[in-house]
Short mmCIF file of C-alpha atoms in Angstrom, two decimals:
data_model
loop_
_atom_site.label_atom_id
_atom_site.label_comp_id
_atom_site.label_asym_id
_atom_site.label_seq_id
_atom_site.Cartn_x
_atom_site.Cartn_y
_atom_site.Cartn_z
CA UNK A 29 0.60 -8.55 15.68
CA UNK A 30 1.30 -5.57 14.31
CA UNK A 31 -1.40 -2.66 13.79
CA UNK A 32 -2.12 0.89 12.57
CA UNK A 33 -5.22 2.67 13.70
CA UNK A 34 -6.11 6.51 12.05
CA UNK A 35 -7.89 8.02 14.14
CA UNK A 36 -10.22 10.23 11.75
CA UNK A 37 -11.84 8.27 8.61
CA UNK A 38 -12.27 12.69 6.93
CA UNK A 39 -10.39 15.58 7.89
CA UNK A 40 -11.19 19.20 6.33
CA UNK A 41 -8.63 22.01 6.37
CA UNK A 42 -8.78 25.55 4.12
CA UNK A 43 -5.91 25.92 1.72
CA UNK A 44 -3.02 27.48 3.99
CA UNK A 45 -3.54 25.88 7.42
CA UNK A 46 -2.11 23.13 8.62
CA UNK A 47 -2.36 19.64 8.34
CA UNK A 48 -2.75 17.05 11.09
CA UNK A 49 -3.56 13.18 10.00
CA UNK A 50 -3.69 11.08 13.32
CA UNK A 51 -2.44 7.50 13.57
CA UNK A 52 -1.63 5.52 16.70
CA UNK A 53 0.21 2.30 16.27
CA UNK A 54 0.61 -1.35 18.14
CA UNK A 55 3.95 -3.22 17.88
CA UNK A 56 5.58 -5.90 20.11
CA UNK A 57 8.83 -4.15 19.03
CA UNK A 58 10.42 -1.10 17.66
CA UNK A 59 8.32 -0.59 14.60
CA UNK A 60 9.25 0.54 10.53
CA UNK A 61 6.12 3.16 10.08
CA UNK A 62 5.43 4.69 6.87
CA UNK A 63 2.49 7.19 5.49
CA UNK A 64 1.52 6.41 1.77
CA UNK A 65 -1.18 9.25 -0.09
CA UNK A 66 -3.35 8.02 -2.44
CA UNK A 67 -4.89 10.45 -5.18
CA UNK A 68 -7.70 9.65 -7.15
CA UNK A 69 -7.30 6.64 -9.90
CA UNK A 70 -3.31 6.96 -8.44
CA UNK A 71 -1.33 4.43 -7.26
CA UNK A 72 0.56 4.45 -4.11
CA UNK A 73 3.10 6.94 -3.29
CA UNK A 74 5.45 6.54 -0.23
CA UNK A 75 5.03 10.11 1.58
CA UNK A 76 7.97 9.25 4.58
CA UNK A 77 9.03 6.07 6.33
CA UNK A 78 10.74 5.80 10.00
CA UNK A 79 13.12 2.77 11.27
CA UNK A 80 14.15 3.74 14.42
CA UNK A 81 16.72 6.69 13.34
CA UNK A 82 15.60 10.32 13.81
CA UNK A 83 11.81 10.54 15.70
CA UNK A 84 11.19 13.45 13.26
CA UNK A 85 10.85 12.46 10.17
CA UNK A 86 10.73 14.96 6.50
CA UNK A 87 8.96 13.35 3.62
CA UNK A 88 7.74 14.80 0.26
CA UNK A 89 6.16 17.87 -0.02
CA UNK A 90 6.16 19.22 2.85
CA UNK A 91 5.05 16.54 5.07
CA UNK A 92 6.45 15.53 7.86
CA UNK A 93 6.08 12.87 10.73
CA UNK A 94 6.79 12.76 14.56
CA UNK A 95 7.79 9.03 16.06
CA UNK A 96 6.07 9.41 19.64
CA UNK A 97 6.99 5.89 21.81
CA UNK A 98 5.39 7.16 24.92
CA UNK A 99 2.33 7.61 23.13
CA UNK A 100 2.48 5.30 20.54
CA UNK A 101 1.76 7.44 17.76
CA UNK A 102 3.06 8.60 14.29
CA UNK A 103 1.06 11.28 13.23
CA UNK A 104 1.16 13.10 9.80
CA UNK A 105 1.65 17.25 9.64
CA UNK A 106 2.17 19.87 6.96
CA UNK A 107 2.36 23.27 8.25
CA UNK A 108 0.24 24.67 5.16
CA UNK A 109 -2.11 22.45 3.16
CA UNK A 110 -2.31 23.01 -0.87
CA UNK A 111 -5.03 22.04 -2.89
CA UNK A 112 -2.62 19.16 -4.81
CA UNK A 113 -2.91 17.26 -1.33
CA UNK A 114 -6.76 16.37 -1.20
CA UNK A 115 -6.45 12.47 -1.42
CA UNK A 116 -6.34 9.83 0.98
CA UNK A 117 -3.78 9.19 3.37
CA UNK A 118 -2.83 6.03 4.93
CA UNK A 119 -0.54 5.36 7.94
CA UNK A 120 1.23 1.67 8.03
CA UNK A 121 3.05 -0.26 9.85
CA UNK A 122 5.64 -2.99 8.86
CA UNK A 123 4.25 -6.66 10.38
CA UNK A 124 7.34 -8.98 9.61
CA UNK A 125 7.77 -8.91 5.89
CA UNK A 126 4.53 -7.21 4.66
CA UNK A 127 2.78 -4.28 5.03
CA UNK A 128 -0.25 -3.90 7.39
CA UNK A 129 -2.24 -0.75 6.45
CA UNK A 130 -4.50 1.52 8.43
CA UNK A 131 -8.27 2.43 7.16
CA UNK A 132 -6.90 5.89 5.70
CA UNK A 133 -7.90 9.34 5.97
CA UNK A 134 -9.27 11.30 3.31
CA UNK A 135 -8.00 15.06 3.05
CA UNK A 136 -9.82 17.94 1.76
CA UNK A 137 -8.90 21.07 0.67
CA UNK A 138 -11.20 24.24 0.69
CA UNK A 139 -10.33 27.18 -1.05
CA UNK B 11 12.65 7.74 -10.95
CA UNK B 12 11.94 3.89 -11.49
CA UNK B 13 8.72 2.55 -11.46
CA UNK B 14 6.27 -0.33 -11.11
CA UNK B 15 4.35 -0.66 -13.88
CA UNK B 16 1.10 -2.05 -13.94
CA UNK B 17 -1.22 -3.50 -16.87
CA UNK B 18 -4.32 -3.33 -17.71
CA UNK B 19 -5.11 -0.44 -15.73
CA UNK B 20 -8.94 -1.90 -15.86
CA UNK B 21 -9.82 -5.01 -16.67
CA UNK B 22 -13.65 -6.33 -16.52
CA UNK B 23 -14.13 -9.84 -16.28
CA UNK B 24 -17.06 -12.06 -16.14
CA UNK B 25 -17.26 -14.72 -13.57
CA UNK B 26 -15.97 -18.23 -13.58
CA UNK B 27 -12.97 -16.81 -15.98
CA UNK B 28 -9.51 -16.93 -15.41
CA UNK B 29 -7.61 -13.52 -15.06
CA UNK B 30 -3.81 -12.70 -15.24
CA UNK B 31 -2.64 -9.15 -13.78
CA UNK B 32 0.88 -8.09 -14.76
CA UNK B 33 3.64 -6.03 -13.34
CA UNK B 34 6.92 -5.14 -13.93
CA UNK B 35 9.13 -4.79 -10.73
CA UNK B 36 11.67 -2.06 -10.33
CA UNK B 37 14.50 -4.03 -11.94
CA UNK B 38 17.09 -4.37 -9.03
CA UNK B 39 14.47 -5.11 -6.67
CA UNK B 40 14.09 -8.80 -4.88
CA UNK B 41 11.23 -8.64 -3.26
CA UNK B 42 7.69 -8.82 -4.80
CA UNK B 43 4.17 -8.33 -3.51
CA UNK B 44 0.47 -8.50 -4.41
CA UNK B 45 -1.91 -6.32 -2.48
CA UNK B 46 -5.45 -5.29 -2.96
CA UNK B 47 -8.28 -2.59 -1.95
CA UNK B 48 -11.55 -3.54 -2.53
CA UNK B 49 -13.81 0.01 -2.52
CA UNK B 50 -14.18 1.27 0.66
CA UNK B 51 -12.21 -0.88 2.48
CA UNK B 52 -8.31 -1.51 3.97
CA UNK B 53 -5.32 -2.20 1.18
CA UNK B 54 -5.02 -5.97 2.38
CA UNK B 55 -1.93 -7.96 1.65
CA UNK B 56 -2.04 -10.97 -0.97
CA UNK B 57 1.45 -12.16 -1.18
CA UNK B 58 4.92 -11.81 -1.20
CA UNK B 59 7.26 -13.57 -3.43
CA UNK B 60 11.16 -13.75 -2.80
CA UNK B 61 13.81 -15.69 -4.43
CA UNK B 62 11.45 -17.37 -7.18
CA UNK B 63 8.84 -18.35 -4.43
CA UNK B 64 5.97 -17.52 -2.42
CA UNK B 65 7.54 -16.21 0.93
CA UNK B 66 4.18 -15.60 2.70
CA UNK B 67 0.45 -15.50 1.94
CA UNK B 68 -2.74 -14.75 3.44
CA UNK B 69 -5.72 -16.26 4.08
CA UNK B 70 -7.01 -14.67 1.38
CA UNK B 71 -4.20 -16.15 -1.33
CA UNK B 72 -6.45 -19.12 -1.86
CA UNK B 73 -5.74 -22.04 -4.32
CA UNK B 74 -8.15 -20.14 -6.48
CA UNK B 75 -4.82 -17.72 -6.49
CA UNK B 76 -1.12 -17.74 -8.22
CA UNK B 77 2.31 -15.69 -8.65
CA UNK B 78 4.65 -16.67 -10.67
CA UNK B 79 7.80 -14.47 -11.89
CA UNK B 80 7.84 -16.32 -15.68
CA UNK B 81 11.09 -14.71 -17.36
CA UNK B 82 13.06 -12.11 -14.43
CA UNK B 83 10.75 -9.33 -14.99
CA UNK B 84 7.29 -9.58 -15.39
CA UNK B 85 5.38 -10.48 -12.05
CA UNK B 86 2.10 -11.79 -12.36
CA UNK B 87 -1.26 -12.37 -10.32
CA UNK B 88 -3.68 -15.10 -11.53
CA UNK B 89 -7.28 -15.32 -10.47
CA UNK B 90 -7.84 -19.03 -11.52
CA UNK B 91 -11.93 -18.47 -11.27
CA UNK B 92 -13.13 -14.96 -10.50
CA UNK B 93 -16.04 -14.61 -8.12
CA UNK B 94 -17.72 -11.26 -7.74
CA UNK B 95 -15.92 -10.34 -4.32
CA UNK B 96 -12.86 -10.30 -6.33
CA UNK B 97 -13.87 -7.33 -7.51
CA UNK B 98 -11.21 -4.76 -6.09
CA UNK B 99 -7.95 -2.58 -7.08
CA UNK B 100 -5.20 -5.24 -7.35
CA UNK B 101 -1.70 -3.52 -6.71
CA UNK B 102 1.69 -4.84 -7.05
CA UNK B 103 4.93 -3.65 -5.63
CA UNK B 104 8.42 -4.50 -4.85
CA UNK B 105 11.23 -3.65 -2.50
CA UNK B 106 14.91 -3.77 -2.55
CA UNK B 107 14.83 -4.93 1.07
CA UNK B 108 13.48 -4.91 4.21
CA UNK B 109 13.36 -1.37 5.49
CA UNK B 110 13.69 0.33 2.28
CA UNK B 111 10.25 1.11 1.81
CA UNK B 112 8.21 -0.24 -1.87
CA UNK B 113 7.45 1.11 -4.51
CA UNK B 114 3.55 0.82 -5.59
CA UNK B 115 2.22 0.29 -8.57
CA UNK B 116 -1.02 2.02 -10.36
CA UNK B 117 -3.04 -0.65 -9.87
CA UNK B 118 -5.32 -2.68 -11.98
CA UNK B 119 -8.87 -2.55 -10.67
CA UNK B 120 -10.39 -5.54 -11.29
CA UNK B 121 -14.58 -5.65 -12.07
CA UNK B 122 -16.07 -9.31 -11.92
CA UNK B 123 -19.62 -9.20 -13.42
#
């Protein structure tokens, strides 16, 4: 079965440096992998999505995420975090037909 | 940009009674789910609904659970009996296909006293 772990439950960055939300993955095949940010009383919002073209992929504002096979991972990066992207984070993985989400990662921002 | 809309945004409900959560998919799109967070935990899937019927459910769907799509746009979630562990943010979404990502909803958060 398909699975999505993040590998930090908080992670704290000032304003300006970069971003780095970790998330390792388990597939029995080539896997669709998508990072959706959550902000407070939000809904969803699809940050980037990969399926098996380019191993870098460019999302929304900035963000961007790296396809690694050999290590199984998909982590999230922005070079330079903003204070508009404190919320939470989550890395997941499509299992068949549905979407199988990791535990998320909640972002803050210091000024 | 289209959305999924979802209403109420809140609801509060006490238990035993019967709740209906609404959404309206992304009009083009075929493919319909039901998801849901309860606080502090994972976004767990409910459901997924293609082609007038349920496609795939999870343990969780329960008989105490129901979609039904009742006139080609409104999607809707009913909670036939609430219990207090259905207390969570209930969010719908829908896809054009497999690969193209979904769209998410707001939400409806759900509090069963």
């Amino acid at each position: 079965a398909q699975s999505v772990t993040q590998l930090d439950s908080h992670v704290s960055v000032s304003e300006g440096t970069p971003v780095l939300l970790r998330c390792n993955y388990s597939s029995s095949y080539s896997p669709s992998l998508f990072w959706y940010v959550q902000h407070p009383n939000k809904g969803l919002q699809l940050l980037l999505k990969y399926t098996s073209a380019a191993t870098l992929v460019k999302g929304i504002n900035g963000f961007e995420a790296e396809f690694k096979k050999s290590e199984t991972s998909f982590h999230l990066t922005k070079p330079s975090a903003h204070m508009s992207d404190a919320a939470e984070y989550f890395c997941v993985v499509m299992g068949g037909n549905k979407l199988v989400f990791g535990a998320g990662t909640i972002l803050r921002v210091k000024s | 940009e289209p959305e999924v809309t979802q209403t109420p945004s809140h609801q509060v409900t006490q238990m035993g009674q019967e709740v209906i959560l609404r959404c309206v998919p992304i009009s083009n799109h075929l493919y319909f789910y039901w998801y849901r967070q309860i606080l502090g935990q994972k976004v767990e899937f409910l459901v997924s609904f293609y082609n007038n019927e349920i496609s795939e459910k999870s343990e969780i769907f329960d008989d105490q659970f129901s979609v039904e799509r009742p006139d080609g746009s409104n999607f809707t979630l009913k909670i036939r009996s609430t219990k207090l562990e259905d207390s969570a943010m209930y969010f719908c979404a829908s896809s054009g296909g497999y690969n193209y990502g979904y769209t998410f909803g707001s939400g409806t958060r759900l509090t069963v006293v």
